[in-house]
mmCIF file of N, CA and C in Angstrom:
data_model
loop_
_atom_site.group_PDB
_atom_site.id
_atom_site.type_symbol
_atom_site.label_atom_id
_atom_site.label_comp_id
_atom_site.label_asym_id
_atom_site.label_seq_id
_atom_site.Cartn_x
_atom_site.Cartn_y
_atom_site.Cartn_z
ATOM 1 N N UNK A 1 0.891 -1.198 -0.036
ATOM 2 C CA UNK A 1 -0.003 -0.010 -0.009
ATOM 3 C C UNK A 1 0.877 1.259 -0.026
ATOM 4 N N UNK A 2 1.932 1.312 0.898
ATOM 5 C CA UNK A 2 2.773 2.396 0.896
ATOM 6 C C UNK A 2 3.568 2.572 -0.416
ATOM 7 N N UNK A 3 4.018 1.492 -0.879
ATOM 8 C CA UNK A 3 4.724 1.550 -2.178
ATOM 9 C C UNK A 3 3.913 2.113 -3.272
ATOM 10 N N UNK A 4 2.595 1.746 -3.436
ATOM 11 C CA UNK A 4 1.732 2.219 -4.369
ATOM 12 C C UNK A 4 1.357 3.765 -4.174
ATOM 13 N N UNK A 5 1.199 4.114 -2.963
ATOM 14 C CA UNK A 5 1.121 5.559 -2.696
ATOM 15 C C UNK A 5 2.317 6.361 -3.170
ATOM 16 N N UNK A 6 3.421 5.844 -2.781
ATOM 17 C CA UNK A 6 4.647 6.606 -3.028
ATOM 18 C C UNK A 6 5.016 6.598 -4.538
ATOM 19 N N UNK A 7 4.584 5.656 -5.247
ATOM 20 C CA UNK A 7 4.858 5.771 -6.696
ATOM 21 C C UNK A 7 4.019 6.813 -7.389
ATOM 22 N N UNK A 8 2.778 6.893 -6.935
ATOM 23 C CA UNK A 8 1.819 8.091 -7.430
ATOM 24 C C UNK A 8 2.469 9.375 -7.061
ATOM 25 N N UNK A 9 2.899 9.459 -5.803
ATOM 26 C CA UNK A 9 3.516 10.728 -5.381
ATOM 27 C C UNK A 9 4.714 11.097 -6.144
ATOM 28 N N UNK A 10 5.514 10.074 -6.374
ATOM 29 C CA UNK A 10 6.794 10.297 -7.148
ATOM 30 C C UNK A 10 6.511 10.849 -8.550
ATOM 31 N N UNK A 11 5.474 10.197 -9.156
ATOM 32 C CA UNK A 11 4.983 10.769 -10.477
ATOM 33 C C UNK A 11 4.519 12.233 -10.494
ATOM 34 N N UNK A 12 3.956 12.650 -9.262
ATOM 35 C CA UNK A 12 3.538 13.971 -9.118
ATOM 36 C C UNK A 12 4.609 14.920 -8.691
ATOM 37 N N UNK A 13 5.780 14.404 -8.370
ATOM 38 C CA UNK A 13 6.836 15.170 -7.938
ATOM 39 C C UNK A 13 6.768 15.602 -6.521
ATOM 40 N N UNK A 14 6.128 14.801 -5.620
ATOM 41 C CA UNK A 14 6.119 15.174 -4.245
ATOM 42 C C UNK A 14 6.793 14.118 -3.431
ATOM 43 N N UNK A 15 7.147 14.484 -2.196
ATOM 44 C CA UNK A 15 7.940 13.565 -1.363
ATOM 45 C C UNK A 15 7.062 12.335 -0.932
ATOM 46 N N UNK A 16 7.821 11.266 -0.635
ATOM 47 C CA UNK A 16 7.147 10.052 -0.267
ATOM 48 C C UNK A 16 6.551 10.097 1.132
ATOM 49 N N UNK A 17 5.583 9.274 1.415
ATOM 50 C CA UNK A 17 4.863 9.289 2.660
ATOM 51 C C UNK A 17 5.598 8.271 3.539
ATOM 52 N N UNK A 18 5.436 8.379 4.943
ATOM 53 C CA UNK A 18 5.911 7.347 5.813
ATOM 54 C C UNK A 18 4.676 6.575 6.375
ATOM 55 N N UNK A 19 4.885 5.386 6.746
ATOM 56 C CA UNK A 19 3.864 4.554 7.230
ATOM 57 C C UNK A 19 3.596 4.808 8.718
ATOM 58 N N UNK A 20 2.410 4.934 9.210
ATOM 59 C CA UNK A 20 2.119 5.232 10.580
ATOM 60 C C UNK A 20 1.250 4.110 11.137
ATOM 61 N N UNK A 21 1.760 3.525 12.140
ATOM 62 C CA UNK A 21 0.927 2.505 12.828
ATOM 63 C C UNK A 21 -0.233 3.091 13.581
ATOM 64 N N UNK A 22 -0.146 4.316 14.033
ATOM 65 C CA UNK A 22 -1.197 4.989 14.671
ATOM 66 C C UNK A 22 -2.353 5.166 13.680
ATOM 67 N N UNK A 23 -1.981 5.726 12.505
ATOM 68 C CA UNK A 23 -3.077 5.860 11.469
ATOM 69 C C UNK A 23 -3.619 4.556 10.935
ATOM 70 N N UNK A 24 -2.810 3.451 10.920
ATOM 71 C CA UNK A 24 -3.271 2.249 10.525
ATOM 72 C C UNK A 24 -4.330 1.712 11.518
ATOM 73 N N UNK A 25 -4.086 1.922 12.760
ATOM 74 C CA UNK A 25 -5.038 1.521 13.850
ATOM 75 C C UNK A 25 -6.350 2.253 13.618
ATOM 76 N N UNK A 26 -6.282 3.543 13.373
ATOM 77 C CA UNK A 26 -7.364 4.387 13.195
ATOM 78 C C UNK A 26 -8.173 3.923 11.947
ATOM 79 N N UNK A 27 -7.468 3.656 10.832
ATOM 80 C CA UNK A 27 -8.049 3.133 9.618
ATOM 81 C C UNK A 27 -8.842 1.805 9.854
ATOM 82 N N UNK A 28 -8.070 0.880 10.642
ATOM 83 C CA UNK A 28 -8.736 -0.367 10.864
ATOM 84 C C UNK A 28 -10.072 -0.239 11.644
ATOM 85 N N UNK A 29 -9.998 0.555 12.701
ATOM 86 C CA UNK A 29 -11.204 0.853 13.413
ATOM 87 C C UNK A 29 -12.386 1.359 12.649
ATOM 88 N N UNK A 30 -12.070 2.232 11.711
ATOM 89 C CA UNK A 30 -13.141 2.815 10.852
ATOM 90 C C UNK A 30 -13.575 1.733 9.894
ATOM 91 N N UNK A 31 -12.646 0.987 9.265
ATOM 92 C CA UNK A 31 -13.052 -0.067 8.279
ATOM 93 C C UNK A 31 -13.987 -1.084 8.941
ATOM 94 N N UNK A 32 -13.582 -1.476 10.185
ATOM 95 C CA UNK A 32 -14.430 -2.386 10.895
ATOM 96 C C UNK A 32 -15.828 -1.815 11.160
ATOM 97 N N UNK A 33 -15.822 -0.640 11.586
ATOM 98 C CA UNK A 33 -17.098 0.108 11.877
ATOM 99 C C UNK A 33 -17.960 0.128 10.649
ATOM 100 N N UNK A 34 -17.487 0.539 9.476
ATOM 101 C CA UNK A 34 -18.250 0.586 8.237
ATOM 102 C C UNK A 34 -18.759 -0.750 7.884
ATOM 103 N N UNK A 35 -17.924 -1.828 8.000
ATOM 104 C CA UNK A 35 -18.278 -3.052 7.614
ATOM 105 C C UNK A 35 -19.361 -3.660 8.501
ATOM 106 N N UNK A 36 -19.276 -3.431 9.869
ATOM 107 C CA UNK A 36 -20.346 -3.791 10.777
ATOM 108 C C UNK A 36 -21.572 -3.171 10.579
ATOM 109 N N UNK A 37 -21.579 -1.909 10.232
ATOM 110 C CA UNK A 37 -22.786 -1.023 10.122
ATOM 111 C C UNK A 37 -23.389 -1.121 8.799
ATOM 112 N N UNK A 38 -22.740 -1.704 7.798
ATOM 113 C CA UNK A 38 -23.194 -1.747 6.394
ATOM 114 C C UNK A 38 -23.164 -0.430 5.692
ATOM 115 N N UNK A 39 -22.510 0.592 6.313
ATOM 116 C CA UNK A 39 -22.498 1.952 5.753
ATOM 117 C C UNK A 39 -21.172 2.153 5.024
ATOM 118 N N UNK A 40 -21.066 3.180 4.196
ATOM 119 C CA UNK A 40 -19.906 3.583 3.481
ATOM 120 C C UNK A 40 -19.766 5.134 3.476
ATOM 121 N N UNK A 41 -19.128 5.698 4.531
ATOM 122 C CA UNK A 41 -19.117 7.149 4.624
ATOM 123 C C UNK A 41 -17.846 7.478 5.425
ATOM 124 N N UNK A 42 -17.412 8.747 5.197
ATOM 125 C CA UNK A 42 -16.201 9.257 5.898
ATOM 126 C C UNK A 42 -16.501 9.350 7.408
ATOM 127 N N UNK A 43 -15.468 9.164 8.256
ATOM 128 C CA UNK A 43 -15.561 9.411 9.696
ATOM 129 C C UNK A 43 -15.923 10.781 9.879
ATOM 130 N N UNK A 44 -17.007 11.107 10.742
ATOM 131 C CA UNK A 44 -17.313 12.562 11.016
ATOM 132 C C UNK A 44 -16.373 13.239 11.874
ATOM 133 N N UNK A 45 -16.065 14.373 11.629
ATOM 134 C CA UNK A 45 -15.275 15.353 12.364
ATOM 135 C C UNK A 45 -13.810 14.737 12.580
ATOM 136 N N UNK A 46 -13.242 14.126 11.611
ATOM 137 C CA UNK A 46 -11.935 13.593 11.642
ATOM 138 C C UNK A 46 -10.843 14.666 11.497
ATOM 139 N N UNK A 47 -9.778 14.438 12.244
ATOM 140 C CA UNK A 47 -8.589 15.447 12.213
ATOM 141 C C UNK A 47 -7.624 15.017 11.148
ATOM 142 N N UNK A 48 -7.961 13.902 10.463
ATOM 143 C CA UNK A 48 -7.017 13.369 9.461
ATOM 144 C C UNK A 48 -7.694 13.420 8.050
ATOM 145 N N UNK A 49 -6.958 13.331 6.999
ATOM 146 C CA UNK A 49 -7.514 13.098 5.683
ATOM 147 C C UNK A 49 -7.863 11.634 5.507
ATOM 148 N N UNK A 50 -8.838 11.301 4.614
ATOM 149 C CA UNK A 50 -9.303 9.839 4.647
ATOM 150 C C UNK A 50 -9.750 9.595 3.204
ATOM 151 N N UNK A 51 -9.242 8.437 2.699
ATOM 152 C CA UNK A 51 -9.775 7.844 1.461
ATOM 153 C C UNK A 51 -10.369 6.504 1.753
ATOM 154 N N UNK A 52 -11.485 6.317 1.030
ATOM 155 C CA UNK A 52 -12.357 5.101 1.220
ATOM 156 C C UNK A 52 -12.440 4.390 -0.121
ATOM 157 N N UNK A 53 -12.571 3.041 -0.049
ATOM 158 C CA UNK A 53 -12.745 2.238 -1.262
ATOM 159 C C UNK A 53 -13.599 1.047 -0.810
ATOM 160 N N UNK A 54 -14.542 0.781 -1.627
ATOM 161 C CA UNK A 54 -15.387 -0.446 -1.371
ATOM 162 C C UNK A 54 -15.446 -1.324 -2.570
ATOM 163 N N UNK A 55 -15.560 -2.616 -2.383
ATOM 164 C CA UNK A 55 -15.685 -3.559 -3.454
ATOM 165 C C UNK A 55 -16.592 -4.661 -2.950
ATOM 166 N N UNK A 56 -17.577 -5.129 -3.811
ATOM 167 C CA UNK A 56 -18.398 -6.237 -3.481
ATOM 168 C C UNK A 56 -18.213 -7.359 -4.538
ATOM 169 N N UNK A 57 -18.286 -8.554 -4.058
ATOM 170 C CA UNK A 57 -18.208 -9.669 -4.918
ATOM 171 C C UNK A 57 -16.857 -10.062 -5.495
ATOM 172 N N UNK A 58 -15.852 -9.366 -4.911
ATOM 173 C CA UNK A 58 -14.447 -9.589 -5.440
ATOM 174 C C UNK A 58 -13.504 -9.074 -4.367
ATOM 175 N N UNK A 59 -12.283 -9.314 -4.577
ATOM 176 C CA UNK A 59 -11.219 -8.813 -3.753
ATOM 177 C C UNK A 59 -10.371 -7.849 -4.421
ATOM 178 N N UNK A 60 -9.788 -6.825 -3.770
ATOM 179 C CA UNK A 60 -8.836 -5.892 -4.407
ATOM 180 C C UNK A 60 -7.563 -6.004 -3.805
ATOM 181 N N UNK A 61 -6.518 -5.655 -4.460
ATOM 182 C CA UNK A 61 -5.199 -5.488 -3.965
ATOM 183 C C UNK A 61 -4.833 -4.102 -3.648
ATOM 184 N N UNK A 62 -3.864 -3.886 -2.752
ATOM 185 C CA UNK A 62 -3.555 -2.539 -2.387
ATOM 186 C C UNK A 62 -3.199 -1.737 -3.668
ATOM 187 N N UNK A 63 -2.523 -2.268 -4.676
ATOM 188 C CA UNK A 63 -2.143 -1.495 -5.878
ATOM 189 C C UNK A 63 -3.443 -1.129 -6.698
ATOM 190 N N UNK A 64 -4.394 -2.056 -6.657
ATOM 191 C CA UNK A 64 -5.784 -1.714 -7.398
ATOM 192 C C UNK A 64 -6.497 -0.629 -6.656
ATOM 193 N N UNK A 65 -6.470 -0.565 -5.277
ATOM 194 C CA UNK A 65 -7.152 0.532 -4.555
ATOM 195 C C UNK A 65 -6.484 1.805 -4.905
ATOM 196 N N UNK A 66 -5.139 1.846 -4.786
ATOM 197 C CA UNK A 66 -4.511 3.151 -5.025
ATOM 198 C C UNK A 66 -4.583 3.610 -6.450
ATOM 199 N N UNK A 67 -4.619 2.587 -7.365
ATOM 200 C CA UNK A 67 -4.806 2.954 -8.759
ATOM 201 C C UNK A 67 -6.181 3.559 -9.089
ATOM 202 N N UNK A 68 -7.139 3.065 -8.347
ATOM 203 C CA UNK A 68 -8.501 3.555 -8.495
ATOM 204 C C UNK A 68 -8.526 5.132 -8.118
ATOM 205 N N UNK A 69 -7.882 5.399 -6.944
ATOM 206 C CA UNK A 69 -7.845 6.818 -6.554
ATOM 207 C C UNK A 69 -6.997 7.679 -7.405
ATOM 208 N N UNK A 70 -5.915 7.140 -7.866
ATOM 209 C CA UNK A 70 -4.925 7.814 -8.858
ATOM 210 C C UNK A 70 -5.590 8.086 -10.115
ATOM 211 N N UNK A 71 -6.546 7.232 -10.571
ATOM 212 C CA UNK A 71 -7.166 7.440 -11.856
ATOM 213 C C UNK A 71 -7.988 8.683 -11.895
ATOM 214 N N UNK A 72 -8.371 9.252 -10.687
ATOM 215 C CA UNK A 72 -9.120 10.502 -10.702
ATOM 216 C C UNK A 72 -8.285 11.690 -11.137
ATOM 217 N N UNK A 73 -6.963 11.471 -11.348
ATOM 218 C CA UNK A 73 -6.089 12.560 -11.823
ATOM 219 C C UNK A 73 -6.576 13.160 -13.229
ATOM 220 N N UNK A 74 -7.270 12.376 -13.989
ATOM 221 C CA UNK A 74 -7.796 12.911 -15.260
ATOM 222 C C UNK A 74 -8.895 13.896 -14.995
ATOM 223 N N UNK A 75 -9.564 13.869 -13.816
ATOM 224 C CA UNK A 75 -10.597 14.827 -13.511
ATOM 225 C C UNK A 75 -10.107 16.088 -12.897
ATOM 226 N N UNK A 76 -8.737 16.182 -12.619
ATOM 227 C CA UNK A 76 -8.101 17.381 -11.934
ATOM 228 C C UNK A 76 -7.478 18.219 -12.871
ATOM 229 N N UNK A 77 -7.695 19.553 -12.974
ATOM 230 C CA UNK A 77 -6.968 20.498 -13.777
ATOM 231 C C UNK A 77 -6.136 21.391 -12.889
ATOM 232 N N UNK A 78 -4.762 21.104 -12.904
ATOM 233 C CA UNK A 78 -3.848 21.858 -12.153
ATOM 234 C C UNK A 78 -3.921 23.472 -12.380
ATOM 235 N N UNK A 79 -4.043 23.758 -13.695
ATOM 236 C CA UNK A 79 -3.980 25.186 -14.074
ATOM 237 C C UNK A 79 -5.045 25.949 -13.406
ATOM 238 N N UNK A 80 -6.303 25.412 -13.383
ATOM 239 C CA UNK A 80 -7.413 26.151 -12.787
ATOM 240 C C UNK A 80 -7.643 25.639 -11.351
ATOM 241 N N UNK A 81 -6.951 24.563 -10.883
ATOM 242 C CA UNK A 81 -7.069 23.993 -9.616
ATOM 243 C C UNK A 81 -8.601 23.619 -9.363
ATOM 244 N N UNK A 82 -9.202 23.072 -10.383
ATOM 245 C CA UNK A 82 -10.607 22.641 -10.293
ATOM 246 C C UNK A 82 -10.697 21.096 -10.651
ATOM 247 N N UNK A 83 -11.697 20.478 -10.088
ATOM 248 C CA UNK A 83 -12.039 19.150 -10.285
ATOM 249 C C UNK A 83 -13.306 19.136 -11.224
ATOM 250 N N UNK A 84 -13.149 18.307 -12.269
ATOM 251 C CA UNK A 84 -14.208 18.067 -13.210
ATOM 252 C C UNK A 84 -14.678 16.700 -13.142
ATOM 253 N N UNK A 85 -15.505 16.444 -12.074
ATOM 254 C CA UNK A 85 -15.864 15.103 -11.740
ATOM 255 C C UNK A 85 -15.374 14.752 -10.297
ATOM 256 N N UNK A 86 -14.879 13.597 -10.150
ATOM 257 C CA UNK A 86 -14.339 13.247 -8.769
ATOM 258 C C UNK A 86 -12.887 13.272 -8.743
ATOM 259 N N UNK A 87 -12.171 13.930 -7.896
ATOM 260 C CA UNK A 87 -10.714 13.876 -7.754
ATOM 261 C C UNK A 87 -10.173 14.045 -6.338
ATOM 262 N N UNK A 88 -11.011 14.098 -5.351
ATOM 263 C CA UNK A 88 -10.545 14.282 -4.092
ATOM 264 C C UNK A 88 -9.686 13.171 -3.520
ATOM 265 N N UNK A 89 -9.882 11.966 -3.937
ATOM 266 C CA UNK A 89 -9.041 10.833 -3.489
ATOM 267 C C UNK A 89 -7.710 11.007 -3.985
ATOM 268 N N UNK A 90 -7.603 11.366 -5.323
ATOM 269 C CA UNK A 90 -6.314 11.683 -5.933
ATOM 270 C C UNK A 90 -5.580 12.790 -5.234
ATOM 271 N N UNK A 91 -6.236 13.923 -5.013
ATOM 272 C CA UNK A 91 -5.546 15.081 -4.433
ATOM 273 C C UNK A 91 -5.123 14.757 -3.024
ATOM 274 N N UNK A 92 -5.820 14.048 -2.289
ATOM 275 C CA UNK A 92 -5.390 13.660 -0.953
ATOM 276 C C UNK A 92 -4.117 12.708 -1.045
ATOM 277 N N UNK A 93 -4.212 11.864 -1.942
ATOM 278 C CA UNK A 93 -3.062 10.875 -2.188
ATOM 279 C C UNK A 93 -1.812 11.696 -2.448
ATOM 280 N N UNK A 94 -1.869 12.797 -3.239
ATOM 281 C CA UNK A 94 -0.681 13.461 -3.615
ATOM 282 C C UNK A 94 -0.405 14.832 -2.854
ATOM 283 N N UNK A 95 -1.240 15.065 -1.778
ATOM 284 C CA UNK A 95 -1.173 16.349 -1.163
ATOM 285 C C UNK A 95 0.323 16.569 -0.665
ATOM 286 N N UNK A 96 0.914 17.618 -0.970
ATOM 287 C CA UNK A 96 2.399 17.803 -0.756
ATOM 288 C C UNK A 96 2.779 17.983 0.689
ATOM 289 N N UNK A 97 1.871 18.475 1.601
ATOM 290 C CA UNK A 97 2.136 18.605 2.974
ATOM 291 C C UNK A 97 1.851 17.435 3.803
ATOM 292 N N UNK A 98 1.154 16.424 3.295
ATOM 293 C CA UNK A 98 0.845 15.170 4.042
ATOM 294 C C UNK A 98 2.125 14.368 4.132
ATOM 295 N N UNK A 99 2.424 13.846 5.309
ATOM 296 C CA UNK A 99 3.659 13.229 5.545
ATOM 297 C C UNK A 99 3.529 11.706 5.918
ATOM 298 N N UNK A 100 2.338 11.374 6.437
ATOM 299 C CA UNK A 100 2.120 9.974 6.917
ATOM 300 C C UNK A 100 0.839 9.420 6.449
ATOM 301 N N UNK A 101 0.804 8.024 6.268
ATOM 302 C CA UNK A 101 -0.371 7.307 5.899
ATOM 303 C C UNK A 101 -0.488 6.028 6.689
ATOM 304 N N UNK A 102 -1.670 5.513 6.936
ATOM 305 C CA UNK A 102 -2.028 4.304 7.505
ATOM 306 C C UNK A 102 -3.243 3.771 6.838
ATOM 307 N N UNK A 103 -3.265 2.553 6.489
ATOM 308 C CA UNK A 103 -4.413 2.003 5.714
ATOM 309 C C UNK A 103 -4.754 0.568 6.346
ATOM 310 N N UNK A 104 -5.977 0.168 6.088
ATOM 311 C CA UNK A 104 -6.476 -1.048 6.548
ATOM 312 C C UNK A 104 -7.602 -1.564 5.673
ATOM 313 N N UNK A 105 -7.897 -2.783 5.757
ATOM 314 C CA UNK A 105 -9.130 -3.388 5.069
ATOM 315 C C UNK A 105 -9.935 -4.237 6.027
ATOM 316 N N UNK A 106 -11.233 -4.260 5.892
ATOM 317 C CA UNK A 106 -12.090 -5.123 6.615
ATOM 318 C C UNK A 106 -12.914 -5.812 5.607
ATOM 319 N N UNK A 107 -13.070 -7.186 5.811
ATOM 320 C CA UNK A 107 -13.733 -8.041 4.804
ATOM 321 C C UNK A 107 -14.745 -8.945 5.542
ATOM 322 N N UNK A 108 -15.882 -9.056 4.882
ATOM 323 C CA UNK A 108 -16.902 -9.936 5.419
ATOM 324 C C UNK A 108 -17.796 -10.411 4.266
ATOM 325 N N UNK A 109 -18.042 -11.675 4.043
ATOM 326 C CA UNK A 109 -18.858 -12.155 2.975
ATOM 327 C C UNK A 109 -18.341 -11.685 1.656
ATOM 328 N N UNK A 110 -19.113 -10.878 0.853
ATOM 329 C CA UNK A 110 -18.685 -10.584 -0.455
ATOM 330 C C UNK A 110 -18.206 -9.009 -0.507
ATOM 331 N N UNK A 111 -18.072 -8.395 0.696
ATOM 332 C CA UNK A 111 -17.687 -6.969 0.856
ATOM 333 C C UNK A 111 -16.359 -6.767 1.420
ATOM 334 N N UNK A 112 -15.596 -5.857 0.775
ATOM 335 C CA UNK A 112 -14.339 -5.291 1.344
ATOM 336 C C UNK A 112 -14.443 -3.802 1.529
ATOM 337 N N UNK A 113 -13.980 -3.232 2.592
ATOM 338 C CA UNK A 113 -13.992 -1.799 2.805
ATOM 339 C C UNK A 113 -12.565 -1.433 3.129
ATOM 340 N N UNK A 114 -11.968 -0.581 2.283
ATOM 341 C CA UNK A 114 -10.582 -0.176 2.527
ATOM 342 C C UNK A 114 -10.600 1.345 2.996
ATOM 343 N N UNK A 115 -9.730 1.613 3.999
ATOM 344 C CA UNK A 115 -9.625 2.996 4.499
ATOM 345 C C UNK A 115 -8.169 3.343 4.664
ATOM 346 N N UNK A 116 -7.830 4.518 4.159
ATOM 347 C CA UNK A 116 -6.505 5.135 4.455
ATOM 348 C C UNK A 116 -6.717 6.434 5.106
ATOM 349 N N UNK A 117 -5.895 6.597 6.128
ATOM 350 C CA UNK A 117 -5.975 7.899 6.933
ATOM 351 C C UNK A 117 -4.585 8.644 6.667
ATOM 352 N N UNK A 118 -4.674 9.960 6.493
ATOM 353 C CA UNK A 118 -3.569 10.789 6.117
ATOM 354 C C UNK A 118 -3.302 11.882 7.126
ATOM 355 N N UNK A 119 -2.068 12.149 7.537
ATOM 356 C CA UNK A 119 -1.708 13.260 8.342
ATOM 357 C C UNK A 119 -0.403 13.965 7.872
ATOM 358 N N UNK A 120 -0.394 15.241 8.015
ATOM 359 C CA UNK A 120 -1.549 16.058 8.160
ATOM 360 C C UNK A 120 -2.549 16.036 6.923
ATOM 361 N N UNK A 121 -3.779 16.282 7.167
ATOM 362 C CA UNK A 121 -4.716 16.101 6.001
ATOM 363 C C UNK A 121 -4.502 17.079 4.893
ATOM 364 N N UNK A 122 -5.182 16.851 3.744
ATOM 365 C CA UNK A 122 -5.079 17.728 2.630
ATOM 366 C C UNK A 122 -6.447 18.174 2.212
ATOM 367 N N UNK A 123 -6.525 18.531 0.948
ATOM 368 C CA UNK A 123 -7.841 18.906 0.268
ATOM 369 C C UNK A 123 -8.471 20.096 0.927
ATOM 370 N N UNK A 124 -7.659 21.122 1.114
ATOM 371 C CA UNK A 124 -8.095 22.384 1.532
ATOM 372 C C UNK A 124 -8.575 23.230 0.351
ATOM 373 N N UNK A 125 -9.775 23.702 0.428
ATOM 374 C CA UNK A 125 -10.371 24.521 -0.743
ATOM 375 C C UNK A 125 -9.504 25.734 -0.975
ATOM 376 N N UNK A 126 -9.207 25.852 -2.330
ATOM 377 C CA UNK A 126 -8.478 27.080 -2.791
ATOM 378 C C UNK A 126 -6.985 26.753 -2.845
ATOM 379 N N UNK A 127 -6.489 25.680 -2.216
ATOM 380 C CA UNK A 127 -5.046 25.354 -2.235
ATOM 381 C C UNK A 127 -4.775 24.300 -3.297
ATOM 382 N N UNK A 128 -3.653 24.358 -3.935
ATOM 383 C CA UNK A 128 -3.247 23.294 -4.821
ATOM 384 C C UNK A 128 -2.538 22.149 -4.105
ATOM 385 N N UNK A 129 -2.763 20.883 -4.518
ATOM 386 C CA UNK A 129 -2.215 19.730 -3.852
ATOM 387 C C UNK A 129 -0.632 19.742 -3.914
ATOM 388 N N UNK A 130 -0.079 20.318 -4.936
ATOM 389 C CA UNK A 130 1.407 20.344 -5.057
ATOM 390 C C UNK A 130 1.876 21.579 -5.851
#
């Protein structure tokens, strides 16, 4: 997961992230909560950035999860700093001031929920990710 994150960040010209066990524990807690509740939503009032991924009827690899978020790059226009579609997962992934990441997955039956937590968070309105 970290390798996939850092490859996307390298391509964007930003520094690599470090793995955080603290953020991993937070991500695991939220992934477990989402799986148990049947919901799929961001943690309310979180002090960290967060990316979510859900798949049903199959399994995903860490590389596939990060690739899905990175694919949103096509919706982001750096010149205007605007998103034309969905790009918040991508911009959090490459946010230049983010230094740490921790990720986890929860699985049950035919459902997987992936959560990554980022510190410091990104996606501040009006600011460019890099």
